[in-house]
Each structure stands twice: as C-alpha cells, then as structure tokens.
Coordinates of C-alpha atoms in Angstrom, one line a residue:
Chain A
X62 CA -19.1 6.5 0.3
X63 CA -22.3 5.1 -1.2
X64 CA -22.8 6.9 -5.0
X65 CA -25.4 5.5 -7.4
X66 CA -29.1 6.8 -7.0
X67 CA -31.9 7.4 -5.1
X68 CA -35.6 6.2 -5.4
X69 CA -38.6 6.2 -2.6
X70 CA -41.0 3.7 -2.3
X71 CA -44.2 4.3 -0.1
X72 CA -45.1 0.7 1.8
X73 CA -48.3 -0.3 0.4
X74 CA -51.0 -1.6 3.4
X75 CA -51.0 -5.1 1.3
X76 CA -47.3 -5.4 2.0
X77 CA -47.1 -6.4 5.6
X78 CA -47.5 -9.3 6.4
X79 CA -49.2 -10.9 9.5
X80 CA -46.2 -10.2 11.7
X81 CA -47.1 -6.2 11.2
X82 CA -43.9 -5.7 8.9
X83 CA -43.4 -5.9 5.1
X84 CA -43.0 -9.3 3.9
X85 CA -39.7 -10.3 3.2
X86 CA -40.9 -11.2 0.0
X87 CA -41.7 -7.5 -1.0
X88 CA -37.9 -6.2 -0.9
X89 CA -37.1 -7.5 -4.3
X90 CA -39.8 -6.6 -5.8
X91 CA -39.0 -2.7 -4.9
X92 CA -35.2 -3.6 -5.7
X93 CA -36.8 -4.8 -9.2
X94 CA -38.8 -1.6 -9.5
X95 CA -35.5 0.4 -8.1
X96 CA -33.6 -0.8 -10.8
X97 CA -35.8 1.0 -13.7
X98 CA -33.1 3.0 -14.6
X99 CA -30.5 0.4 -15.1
X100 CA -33.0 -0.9 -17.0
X101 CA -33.2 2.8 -19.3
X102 CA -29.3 2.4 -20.1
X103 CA -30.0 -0.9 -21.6
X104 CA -33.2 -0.3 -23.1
X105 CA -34.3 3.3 -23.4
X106 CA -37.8 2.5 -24.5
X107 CA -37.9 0.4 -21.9
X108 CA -40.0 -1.8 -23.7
X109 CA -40.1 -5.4 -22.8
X110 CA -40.1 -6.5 -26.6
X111 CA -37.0 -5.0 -26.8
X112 CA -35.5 -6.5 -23.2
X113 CA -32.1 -7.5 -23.7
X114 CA -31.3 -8.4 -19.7
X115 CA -31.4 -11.7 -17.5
X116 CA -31.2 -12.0 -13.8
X117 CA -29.0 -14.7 -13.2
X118 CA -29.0 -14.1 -8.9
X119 CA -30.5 -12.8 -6.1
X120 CA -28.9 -12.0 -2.5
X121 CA -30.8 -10.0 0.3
X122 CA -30.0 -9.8 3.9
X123 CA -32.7 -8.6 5.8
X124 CA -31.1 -6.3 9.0
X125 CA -34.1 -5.0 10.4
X126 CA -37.8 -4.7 9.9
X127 CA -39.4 -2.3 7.5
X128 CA -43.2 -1.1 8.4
X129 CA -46.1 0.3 6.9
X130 CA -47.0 4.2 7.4
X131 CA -43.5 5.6 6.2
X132 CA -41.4 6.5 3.2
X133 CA -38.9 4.1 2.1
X134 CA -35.3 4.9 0.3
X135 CA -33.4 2.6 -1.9
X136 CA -30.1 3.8 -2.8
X137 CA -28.8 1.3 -6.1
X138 CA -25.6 1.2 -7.5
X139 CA -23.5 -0.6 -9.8
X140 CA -20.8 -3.3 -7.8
X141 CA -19.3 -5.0 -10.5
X142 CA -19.0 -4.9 -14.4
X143 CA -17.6 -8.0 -15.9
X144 CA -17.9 -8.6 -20.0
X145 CA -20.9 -9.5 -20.3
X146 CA -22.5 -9.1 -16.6
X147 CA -22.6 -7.1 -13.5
X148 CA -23.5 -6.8 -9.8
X149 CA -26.6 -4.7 -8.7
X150 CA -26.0 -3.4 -5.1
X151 CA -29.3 -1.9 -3.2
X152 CA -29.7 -0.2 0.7
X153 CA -33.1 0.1 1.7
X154 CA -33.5 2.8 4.3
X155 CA -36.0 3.6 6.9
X156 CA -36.2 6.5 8.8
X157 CA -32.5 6.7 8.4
X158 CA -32.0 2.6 9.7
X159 CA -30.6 0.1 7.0
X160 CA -33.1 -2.6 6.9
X161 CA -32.5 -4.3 4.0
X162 CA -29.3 -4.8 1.4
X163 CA -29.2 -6.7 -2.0
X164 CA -27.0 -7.9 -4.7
X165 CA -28.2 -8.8 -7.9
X166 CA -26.4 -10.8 -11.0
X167 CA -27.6 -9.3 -14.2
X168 CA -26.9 -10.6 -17.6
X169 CA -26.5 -8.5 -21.0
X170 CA -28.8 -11.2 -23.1
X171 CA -29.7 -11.6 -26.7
X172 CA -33.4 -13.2 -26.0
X173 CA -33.3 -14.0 -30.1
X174 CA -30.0 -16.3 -30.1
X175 CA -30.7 -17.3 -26.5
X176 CA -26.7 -16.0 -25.5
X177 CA -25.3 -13.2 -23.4
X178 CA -23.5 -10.7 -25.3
X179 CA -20.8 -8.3 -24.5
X180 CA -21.5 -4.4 -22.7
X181 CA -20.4 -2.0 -24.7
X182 CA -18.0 0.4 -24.3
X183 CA -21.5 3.0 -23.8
X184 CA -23.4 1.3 -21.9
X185 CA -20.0 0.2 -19.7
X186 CA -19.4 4.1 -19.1
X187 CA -22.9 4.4 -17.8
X188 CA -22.6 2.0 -15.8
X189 CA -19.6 3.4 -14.0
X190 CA -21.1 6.3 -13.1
X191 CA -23.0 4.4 -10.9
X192 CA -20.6 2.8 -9.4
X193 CA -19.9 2.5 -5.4
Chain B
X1480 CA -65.5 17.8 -11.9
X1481 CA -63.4 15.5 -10.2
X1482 CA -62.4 16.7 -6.6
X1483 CA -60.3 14.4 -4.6
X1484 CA -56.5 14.0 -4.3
X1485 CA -54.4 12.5 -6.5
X1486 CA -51.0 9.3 -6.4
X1487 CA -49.0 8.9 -8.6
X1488 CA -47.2 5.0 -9.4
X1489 CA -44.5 3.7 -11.6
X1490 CA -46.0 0.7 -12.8
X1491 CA -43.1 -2.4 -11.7
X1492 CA -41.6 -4.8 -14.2
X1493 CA -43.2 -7.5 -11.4
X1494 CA -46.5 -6.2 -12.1
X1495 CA -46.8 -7.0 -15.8
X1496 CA -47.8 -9.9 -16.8
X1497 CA -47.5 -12.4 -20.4
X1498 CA -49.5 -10.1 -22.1
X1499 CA -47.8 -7.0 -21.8
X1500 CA -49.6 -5.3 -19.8
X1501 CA -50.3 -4.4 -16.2
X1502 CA -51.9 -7.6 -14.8
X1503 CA -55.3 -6.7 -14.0
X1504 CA -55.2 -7.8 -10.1
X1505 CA -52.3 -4.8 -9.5
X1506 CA -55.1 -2.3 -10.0
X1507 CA -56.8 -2.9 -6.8
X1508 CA -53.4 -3.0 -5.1
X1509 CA -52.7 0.7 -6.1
X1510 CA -56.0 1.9 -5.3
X1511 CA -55.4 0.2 -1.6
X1512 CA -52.6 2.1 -1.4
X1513 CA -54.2 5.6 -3.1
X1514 CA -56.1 5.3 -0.1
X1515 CA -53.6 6.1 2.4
X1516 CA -54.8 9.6 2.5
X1517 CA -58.3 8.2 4.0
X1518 CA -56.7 5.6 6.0
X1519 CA -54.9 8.7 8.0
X1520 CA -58.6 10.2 8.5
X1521 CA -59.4 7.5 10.6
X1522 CA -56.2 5.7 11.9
X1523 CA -53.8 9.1 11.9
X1524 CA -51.1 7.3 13.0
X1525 CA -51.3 4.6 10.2
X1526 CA -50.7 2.0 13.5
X1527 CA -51.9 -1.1 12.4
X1528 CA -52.7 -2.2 15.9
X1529 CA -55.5 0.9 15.9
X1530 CA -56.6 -0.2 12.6
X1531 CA -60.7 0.7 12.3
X1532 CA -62.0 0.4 8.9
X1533 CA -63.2 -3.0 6.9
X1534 CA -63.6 -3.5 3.4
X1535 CA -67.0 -4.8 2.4
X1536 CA -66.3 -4.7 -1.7
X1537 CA -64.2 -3.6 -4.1
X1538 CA -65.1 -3.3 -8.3
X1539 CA -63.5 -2.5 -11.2
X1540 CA -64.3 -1.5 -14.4
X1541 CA -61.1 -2.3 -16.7
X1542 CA -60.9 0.7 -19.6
X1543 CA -58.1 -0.2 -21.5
X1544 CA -54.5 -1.7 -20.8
X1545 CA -51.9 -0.3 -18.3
X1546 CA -48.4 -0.1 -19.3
X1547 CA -44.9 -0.5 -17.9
X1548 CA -42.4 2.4 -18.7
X1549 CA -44.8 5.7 -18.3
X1550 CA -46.3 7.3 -14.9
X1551 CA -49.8 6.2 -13.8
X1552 CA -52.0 8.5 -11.6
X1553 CA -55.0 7.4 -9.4
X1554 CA -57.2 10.3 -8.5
X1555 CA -59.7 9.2 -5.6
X1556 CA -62.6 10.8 -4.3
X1557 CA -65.6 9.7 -1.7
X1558 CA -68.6 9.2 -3.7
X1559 CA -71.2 8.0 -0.8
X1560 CA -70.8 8.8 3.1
X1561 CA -73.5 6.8 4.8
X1562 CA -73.7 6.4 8.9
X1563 CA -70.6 3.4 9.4
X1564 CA -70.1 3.1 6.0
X1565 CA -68.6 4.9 2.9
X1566 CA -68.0 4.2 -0.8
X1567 CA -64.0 5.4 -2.4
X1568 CA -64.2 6.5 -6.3
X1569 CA -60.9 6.0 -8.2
X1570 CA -59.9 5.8 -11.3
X1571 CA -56.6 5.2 -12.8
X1572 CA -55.0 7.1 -15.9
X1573 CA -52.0 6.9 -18.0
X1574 CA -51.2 9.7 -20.2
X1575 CA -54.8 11.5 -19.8
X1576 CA -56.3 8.2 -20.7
X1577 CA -58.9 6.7 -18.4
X1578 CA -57.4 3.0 -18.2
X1579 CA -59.4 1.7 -15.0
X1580 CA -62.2 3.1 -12.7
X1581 CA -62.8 0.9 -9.6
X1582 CA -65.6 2.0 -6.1
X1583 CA -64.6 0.5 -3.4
X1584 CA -66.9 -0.2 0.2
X1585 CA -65.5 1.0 3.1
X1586 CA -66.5 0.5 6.6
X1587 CA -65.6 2.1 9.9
X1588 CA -65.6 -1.1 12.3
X1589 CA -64.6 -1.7 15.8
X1590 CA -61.8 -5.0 15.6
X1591 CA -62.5 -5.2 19.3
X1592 CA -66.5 -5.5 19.7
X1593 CA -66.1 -6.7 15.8
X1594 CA -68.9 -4.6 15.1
X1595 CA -69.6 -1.5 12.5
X1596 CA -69.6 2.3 14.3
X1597 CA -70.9 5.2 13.6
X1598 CA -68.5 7.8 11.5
X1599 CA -67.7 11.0 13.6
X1600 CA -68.8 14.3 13.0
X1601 CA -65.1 14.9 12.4
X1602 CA -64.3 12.5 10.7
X1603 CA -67.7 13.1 8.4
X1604 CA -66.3 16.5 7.6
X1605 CA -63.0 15.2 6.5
X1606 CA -64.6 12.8 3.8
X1607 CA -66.9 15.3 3.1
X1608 CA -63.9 17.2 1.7
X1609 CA -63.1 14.2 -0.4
X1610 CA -66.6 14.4 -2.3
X1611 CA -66.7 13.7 -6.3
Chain C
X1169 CA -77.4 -25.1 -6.2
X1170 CA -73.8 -24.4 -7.4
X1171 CA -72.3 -26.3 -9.9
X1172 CA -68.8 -25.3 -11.7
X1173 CA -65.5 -27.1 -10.8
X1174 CA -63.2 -26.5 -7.6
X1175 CA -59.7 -25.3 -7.0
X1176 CA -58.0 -25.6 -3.9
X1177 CA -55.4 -22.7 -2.3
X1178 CA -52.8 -22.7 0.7
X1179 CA -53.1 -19.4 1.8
X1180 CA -49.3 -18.0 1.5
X1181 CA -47.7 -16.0 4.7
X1182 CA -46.9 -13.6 2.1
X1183 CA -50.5 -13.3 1.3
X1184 CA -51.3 -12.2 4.7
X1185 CA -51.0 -8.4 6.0
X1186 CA -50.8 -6.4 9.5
X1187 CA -54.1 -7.5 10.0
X1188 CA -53.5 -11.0 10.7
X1189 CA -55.5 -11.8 7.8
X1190 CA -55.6 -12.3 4.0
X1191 CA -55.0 -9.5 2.3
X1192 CA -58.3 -8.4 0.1
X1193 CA -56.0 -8.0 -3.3
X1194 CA -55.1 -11.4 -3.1
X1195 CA -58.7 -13.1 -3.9
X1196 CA -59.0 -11.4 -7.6
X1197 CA -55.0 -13.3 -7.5
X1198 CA -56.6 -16.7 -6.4
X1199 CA -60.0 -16.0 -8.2
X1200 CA -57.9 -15.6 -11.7
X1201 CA -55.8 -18.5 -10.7
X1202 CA -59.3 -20.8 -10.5
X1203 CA -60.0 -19.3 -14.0
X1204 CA -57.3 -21.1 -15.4
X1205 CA -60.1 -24.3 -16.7
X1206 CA -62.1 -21.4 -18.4
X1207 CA -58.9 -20.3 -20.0
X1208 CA -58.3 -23.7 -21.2
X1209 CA -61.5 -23.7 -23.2
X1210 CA -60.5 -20.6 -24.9
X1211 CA -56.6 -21.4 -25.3
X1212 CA -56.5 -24.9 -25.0
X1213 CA -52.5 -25.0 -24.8
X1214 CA -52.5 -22.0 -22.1
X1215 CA -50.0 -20.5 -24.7
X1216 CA -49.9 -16.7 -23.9
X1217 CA -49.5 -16.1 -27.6
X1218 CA -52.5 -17.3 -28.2
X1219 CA -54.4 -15.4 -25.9
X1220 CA -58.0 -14.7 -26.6
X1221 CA -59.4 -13.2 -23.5
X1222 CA -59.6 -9.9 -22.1
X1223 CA -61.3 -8.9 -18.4
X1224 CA -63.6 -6.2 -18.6
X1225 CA -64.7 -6.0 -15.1
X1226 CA -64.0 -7.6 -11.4
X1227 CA -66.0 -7.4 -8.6
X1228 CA -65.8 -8.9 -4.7
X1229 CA -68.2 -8.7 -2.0
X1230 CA -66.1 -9.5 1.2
X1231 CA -68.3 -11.2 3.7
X1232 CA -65.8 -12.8 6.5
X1233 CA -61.9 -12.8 7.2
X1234 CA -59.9 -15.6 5.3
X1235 CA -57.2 -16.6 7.3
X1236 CA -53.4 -18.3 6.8
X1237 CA -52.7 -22.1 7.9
X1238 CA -56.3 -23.5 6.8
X1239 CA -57.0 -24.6 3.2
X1240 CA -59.2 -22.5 1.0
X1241 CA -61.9 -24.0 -1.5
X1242 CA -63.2 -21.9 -4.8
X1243 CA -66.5 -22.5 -6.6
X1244 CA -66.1 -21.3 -9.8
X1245 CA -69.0 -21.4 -12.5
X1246 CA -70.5 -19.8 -15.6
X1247 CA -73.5 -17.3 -14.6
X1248 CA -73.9 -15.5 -17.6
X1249 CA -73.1 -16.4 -21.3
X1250 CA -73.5 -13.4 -24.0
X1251 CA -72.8 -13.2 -27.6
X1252 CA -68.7 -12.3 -27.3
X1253 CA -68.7 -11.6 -23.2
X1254 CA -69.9 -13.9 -20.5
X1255 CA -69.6 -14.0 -16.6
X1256 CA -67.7 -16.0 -14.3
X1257 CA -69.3 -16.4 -10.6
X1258 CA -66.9 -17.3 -7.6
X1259 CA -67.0 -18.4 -4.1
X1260 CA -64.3 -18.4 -2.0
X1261 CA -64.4 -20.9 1.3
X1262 CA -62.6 -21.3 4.1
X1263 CA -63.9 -24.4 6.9
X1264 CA -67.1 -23.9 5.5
X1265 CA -67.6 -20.4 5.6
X1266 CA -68.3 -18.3 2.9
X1267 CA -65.5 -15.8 2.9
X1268 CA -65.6 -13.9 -0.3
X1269 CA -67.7 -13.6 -3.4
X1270 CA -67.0 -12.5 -6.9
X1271 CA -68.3 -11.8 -10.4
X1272 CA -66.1 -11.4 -13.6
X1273 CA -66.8 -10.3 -16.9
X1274 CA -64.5 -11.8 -19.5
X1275 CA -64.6 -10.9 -23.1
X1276 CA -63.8 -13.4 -26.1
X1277 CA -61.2 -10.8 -27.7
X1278 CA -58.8 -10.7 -31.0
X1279 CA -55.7 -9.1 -30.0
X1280 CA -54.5 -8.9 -33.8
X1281 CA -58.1 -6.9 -34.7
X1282 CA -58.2 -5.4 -31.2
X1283 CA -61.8 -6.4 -31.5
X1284 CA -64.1 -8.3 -29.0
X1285 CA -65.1 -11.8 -31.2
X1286 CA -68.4 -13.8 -30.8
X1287 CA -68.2 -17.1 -28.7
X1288 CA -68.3 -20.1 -30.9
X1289 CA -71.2 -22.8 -31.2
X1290 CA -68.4 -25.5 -29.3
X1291 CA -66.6 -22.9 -26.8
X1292 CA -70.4 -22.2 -25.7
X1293 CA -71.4 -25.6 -25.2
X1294 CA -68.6 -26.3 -23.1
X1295 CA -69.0 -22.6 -20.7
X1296 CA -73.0 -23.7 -20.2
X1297 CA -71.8 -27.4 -18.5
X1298 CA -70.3 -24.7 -15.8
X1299 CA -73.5 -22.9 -15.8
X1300 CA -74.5 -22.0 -12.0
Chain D
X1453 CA -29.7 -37.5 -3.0
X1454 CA -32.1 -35.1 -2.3
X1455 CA -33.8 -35.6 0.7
X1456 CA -36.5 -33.3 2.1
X1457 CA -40.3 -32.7 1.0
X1458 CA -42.1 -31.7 -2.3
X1459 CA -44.7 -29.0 -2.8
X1460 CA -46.3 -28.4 -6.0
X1461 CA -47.4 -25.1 -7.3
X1462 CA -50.2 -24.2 -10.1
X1463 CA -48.2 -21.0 -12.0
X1464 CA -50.3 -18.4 -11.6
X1465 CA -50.9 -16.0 -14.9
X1466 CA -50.5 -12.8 -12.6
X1467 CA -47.6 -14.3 -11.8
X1468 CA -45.9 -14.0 -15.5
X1469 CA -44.3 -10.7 -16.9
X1470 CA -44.4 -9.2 -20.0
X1471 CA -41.4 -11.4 -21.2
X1472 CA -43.7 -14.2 -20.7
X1473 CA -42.1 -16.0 -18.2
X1474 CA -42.7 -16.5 -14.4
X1475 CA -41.7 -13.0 -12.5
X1476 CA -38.3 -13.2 -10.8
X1477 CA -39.2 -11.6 -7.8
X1478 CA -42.6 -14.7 -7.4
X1479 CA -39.8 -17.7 -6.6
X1480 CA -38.9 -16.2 -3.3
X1481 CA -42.7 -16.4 -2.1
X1482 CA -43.1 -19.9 -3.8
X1483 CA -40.1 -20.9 -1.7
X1484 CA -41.5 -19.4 1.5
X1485 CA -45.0 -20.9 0.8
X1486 CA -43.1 -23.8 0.6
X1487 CA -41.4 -23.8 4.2
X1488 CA -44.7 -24.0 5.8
X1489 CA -43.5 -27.4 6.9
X1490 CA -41.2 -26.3 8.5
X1491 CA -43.3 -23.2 9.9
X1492 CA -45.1 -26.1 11.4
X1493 CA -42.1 -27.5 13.4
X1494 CA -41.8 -24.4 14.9
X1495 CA -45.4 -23.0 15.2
X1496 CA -47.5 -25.8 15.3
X1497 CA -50.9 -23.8 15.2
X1498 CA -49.6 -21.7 12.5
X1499 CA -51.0 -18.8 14.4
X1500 CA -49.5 -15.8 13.7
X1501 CA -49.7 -14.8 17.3
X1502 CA -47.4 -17.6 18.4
X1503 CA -44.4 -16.5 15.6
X1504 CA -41.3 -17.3 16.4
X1505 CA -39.2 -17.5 13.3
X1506 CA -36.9 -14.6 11.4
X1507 CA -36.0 -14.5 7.9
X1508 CA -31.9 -13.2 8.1
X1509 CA -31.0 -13.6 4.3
X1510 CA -32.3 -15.4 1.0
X1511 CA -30.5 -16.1 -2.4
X1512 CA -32.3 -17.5 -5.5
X1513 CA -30.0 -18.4 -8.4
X1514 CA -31.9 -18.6 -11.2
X1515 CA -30.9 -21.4 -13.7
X1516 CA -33.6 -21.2 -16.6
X1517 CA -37.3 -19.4 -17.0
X1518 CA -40.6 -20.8 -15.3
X1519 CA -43.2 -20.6 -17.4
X1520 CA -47.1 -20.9 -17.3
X1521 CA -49.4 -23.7 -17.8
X1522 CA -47.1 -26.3 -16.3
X1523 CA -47.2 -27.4 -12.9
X1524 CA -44.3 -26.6 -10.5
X1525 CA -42.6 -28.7 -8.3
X1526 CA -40.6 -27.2 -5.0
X1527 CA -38.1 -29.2 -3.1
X1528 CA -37.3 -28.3 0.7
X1529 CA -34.4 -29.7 2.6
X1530 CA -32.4 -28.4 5.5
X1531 CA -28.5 -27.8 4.5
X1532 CA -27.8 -26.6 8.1
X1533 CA -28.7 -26.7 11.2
X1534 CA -26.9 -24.1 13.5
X1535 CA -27.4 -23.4 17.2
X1536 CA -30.3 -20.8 17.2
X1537 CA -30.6 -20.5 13.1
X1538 CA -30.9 -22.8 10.3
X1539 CA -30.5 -22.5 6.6
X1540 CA -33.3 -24.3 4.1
X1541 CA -32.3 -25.3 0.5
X1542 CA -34.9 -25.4 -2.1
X1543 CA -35.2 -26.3 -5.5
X1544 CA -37.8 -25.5 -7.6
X1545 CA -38.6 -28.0 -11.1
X1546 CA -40.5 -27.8 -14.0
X1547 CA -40.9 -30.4 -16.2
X1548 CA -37.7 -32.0 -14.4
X1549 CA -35.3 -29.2 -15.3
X1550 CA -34.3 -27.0 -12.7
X1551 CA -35.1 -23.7 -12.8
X1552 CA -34.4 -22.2 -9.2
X1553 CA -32.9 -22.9 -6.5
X1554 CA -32.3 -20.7 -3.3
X1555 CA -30.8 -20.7 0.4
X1556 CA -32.8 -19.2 3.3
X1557 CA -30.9 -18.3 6.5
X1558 CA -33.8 -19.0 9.5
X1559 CA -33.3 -17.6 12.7
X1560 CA -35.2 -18.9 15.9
X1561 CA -36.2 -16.0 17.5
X1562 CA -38.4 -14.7 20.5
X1563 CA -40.3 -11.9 19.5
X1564 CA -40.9 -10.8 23.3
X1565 CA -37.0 -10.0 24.2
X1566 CA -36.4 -9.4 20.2
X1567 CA -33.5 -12.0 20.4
X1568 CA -32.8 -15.0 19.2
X1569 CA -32.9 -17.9 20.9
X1570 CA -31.8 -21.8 20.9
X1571 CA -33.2 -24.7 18.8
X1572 CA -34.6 -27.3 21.4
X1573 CA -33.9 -31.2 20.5
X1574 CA -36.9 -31.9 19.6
X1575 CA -36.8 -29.3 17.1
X1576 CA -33.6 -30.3 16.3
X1577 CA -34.8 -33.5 15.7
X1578 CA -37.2 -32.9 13.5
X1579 CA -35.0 -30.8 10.8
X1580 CA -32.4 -33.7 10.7
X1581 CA -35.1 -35.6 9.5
X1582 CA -34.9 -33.1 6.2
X1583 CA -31.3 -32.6 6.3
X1584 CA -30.0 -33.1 2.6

C-alpha cells in the first residue's frame, strides 16, 4: 500500500530526447519539483533565503520508458526518518505502467552554521503522515 | 482582449537560478510546452514520428522576475496566420502581473520533402480560433 | 566581418529531443553560457552577489538543424552599446553552417536601487573591443 | 588510482539555483555528457539512429556544493563490466575537492527485439581499458 501524495507532470516536447522518450535526465528534476511539499513542511514560505534542506543522495531506476503526449503521475512519500535526515521515495506512472522509482537522502541543514540539525518533533509528525 | 487558452506551471526549484529568480532561458521552455494545444492542431496524435511544424524564431520580452513558490499562467494566442507559416503570442503572468511576453515563428513543414506546406483550410480555422 | 570572441559546446544527448535534433530552448542555454566574458567585464569575480546585469530581451532566428556528436562554435560580439543597456549579437555554428542567430539586450542594473545604472567610461571601452 | 578519462565543464549560470549553488538535478546530465566516450565505443557515428545503449539506474552522492565561475572537472571510469550491462563511475571536481560522484548501470541493448544483448570482445576490450 503506497500512501504519500500525488502530483501530475505534463512531458514537455523539450524533454525527449533523440531516442523519442524523456531523457533520463528529466526524472529528477520532476522528482525535485514533486517534492514541493516536503519542501512546505520545512519551509512554509518556501523561500529559498529561508532553505533549511540538503540533498545528500540520489537513486533512480529507470523500468520503462516515459514519452511525450501524456500525463505523468508521481506518487512521493516519506521511507525513512532518522534525527536529522530522511529518505524521499517517488513512482512515476504512465498510463498506469511504473517507469521510473527514486530514493532521495535529504538533510535538515542550518545553511548559517554549515551543520544538520535535528527534525522536530512537528515537522517529524508531518512527515509520518506521509509515510509508505 | 486576450482570446486564446490558458497553462498553468509551478515554477521548479531546478529552474531558479543564483539570483533568485526564474532563470530567464526556462521561459521559452514553458511557452514550448503552452503550445501543446497547437501542436494537437497539426500532429493530433502528439506522435513525434508525424511531427510537421518548424520553428523559425522565438523572442522574448523579459517584464519583471519570475518566482519559485506561487503559480505561473501562460495564456497563448495566434497573432499572424500566413499561408505555411504562423506567429504564437504568449505571455507569462504571476499573480496578475505581466512577468514575460514572448512571439514565437511557427512553420508547418514537410520533414520528409524538408520543405514548408501550405496550412489547411482546417487547420486555418482552428488557429483562427486562437486569434488575439 | 565578425569580430567578438568564441566559445566552443559539445552538444549534450540530453540536449537533444524526439526530433533527432537540438532542442530550440537549449541555444538561449548555450548563448548565456558564451556570455559569461561579458559578465566578467561587469562582475569581474563572477560572484552572483555582485551581480549587475539584468536581461531585458532574447531573441533567435533558427536557420538550420544543430545536431548531437559534432562540435558547435559561438560568435559572440557587442552590436549595440547605449547609455545603461547594450546588445549582444550571437552566431551559433555547427561544420560551418550557420545554425542559429541571436540578439540580446542586457541592462547594466542595481539590484539594491532596483534601478538600471549607466555603463562606465572603462566597462564601455572594454564592450566596444567586442564591437561587431 | 583513478583510472579512466577527464572531461571538463564551464558551469553554466542557468545552471545555479537560487541557493547559489550548481542545481542538483544538472550533475546527472554533466555525468551523461560525460560518457560520450563511451557512447562512442558503442555507437561510433554517434547517430542516434544506430542507439544501442539503455540507462537501467543512476545514483549521485553529493559530497559538497558546485558553484559557478570555476571550471569543472568530470572523471569517468568503468567499475564493472557485466555480460550484457556495465556500470560507469564518475567523479566530478572543483578546485580538487570532490563534489559528486555517481554510478550509472548501462545496459547493451538492441532497440529492434527491445532486449538486451551481449558485450562483444572488442567492446569488452575497450572498457577494460577504463576499468578503475
């Protein structure tokens, strides 16, 4: 049972690549973008001044190819909370097929004393409602 | 009066840049991909293979800065419908303000003979539609 | 004649889309890339914090495919030097051929005023030894 | 030791994000700009037409920012060499600290049956001759 949430990406014509798919290149960037509201239960404002998250690692197996010309799901959820990191987890769907899956290492990070810091106890209970 | 259709975007963390701001090459990308809708006029089936259009020139006035964290909508409109060839109006706004206004060149060309062809009646009426 | 200064490109695979060729968005990408000796006259340290330039305006006249696997040369020069603003002229190669063409307009800007700023006596000397 | 090949990159400003550094989501196509090589010992031509390559999964640990205005240096080696697929390391420099490196799994592949298919010894060859 997959929990977390849901957002749709449209495949943008400058995405493929000359093989006719999306580039490979292009899934983290929608995992990025798919990971906005993570982003809101660390900074609300989501403004970058205020950006207190690193991303320590990237994973993504690619299972099939993803094309141009139709709707793309990414269903993200929350894997892992440690003290002061956790695992994002992403599907991308098309037309119902997995073609893509991602784990991502992100750090809680104080940009001002160069250090991660500890989740709280709030953001940690946001975080596990979205967990899978 | 602004006819046309209208996308919306959520500007990506990926697509800032150092200054804080969307990068100024990502507006062209979203306006490529606001024209889907036109795209389907001539190549319903958005099948790469029966791709027929060619894009002779692209400008864009830059208004004011884009931002990460708030909706962006591109409404687009055909502003010149000439026998192969056709002009695309967008502009770009984020919360009612005007941030980029771009015209882009389009036209309807035969990848096989590698030559420019007429538009269709049909198709005509279709862009017609689409008139700012 | 075309004076200015050179900067040579691999095209990327990720560059390229269903087309078989380079994508269109990604010559403003290369074009602002070749800027980077302009933006060394303004910011000498290419410090972003220090930024003084904003982009008012891009256009590119497409005339011929560029393609992945060849190397790509840009011509860049100074075609137009105002009081604050001045124009950048581009040409985009590939094996000789003339594959893309574009003008910029740049704008010597304060980002602590929020106001455009005139060109100093030295920065103007040094834009008209790129004059085209 | 560190066998393998070097490929240098110019950081491109469209590149950064607003926190100033180089986007997370731009090391993956640095890294796959930088297999060409290797693209090579497979498809020769480069042509597109003649593919026969399949990216199966990438990682990217990221170690420290990557910044603009310094030049870029990308190691490639080959960490294993299996019967149809292959896995490339790279590690990605600046200013000789290391700020990525990432594992791509390759798979040779025909894109006629849609299967993969096994490395020749002359292919072979070739990636023992980056083997790290």
């Amino acid at each position: 049972m997959n929990q977390g949430y849901t957002t749709y990406f449209s495949p943008r014509f400058s995405e493929t690549d000359g093989l006719g798919h999306i580039n490979n290149t292009v899934i983290p960037v929608w995992f990025e973008s798919a990971r906005d509201p993570i982003f809101k239960i660390f900074v609300p404002s989501l403004e970058i001044a205020h950006w207190n998250l690193i991303l320590a690692k990237i994973s993504v197996d690619f299972k099939a190819p993803t094309f141009y010309g139709s709707e793309v799901k990414v269903i993200t959820s929350v894997s892992r909370i440690g003290n002061s990191s956790f695992e994002v987890h992403q599907k991308c769907y098309q037309n119902d097929e997995l073609t893509a899956e991602g784990r991502t290492q992100m750090v809680h990070f104080d940009y001002e004393t160069n250090r991660s810091q500890p989740i709280s106890k709030e953001i940690r209970a946001q975080l596990e409602q979205l967990a899978d």
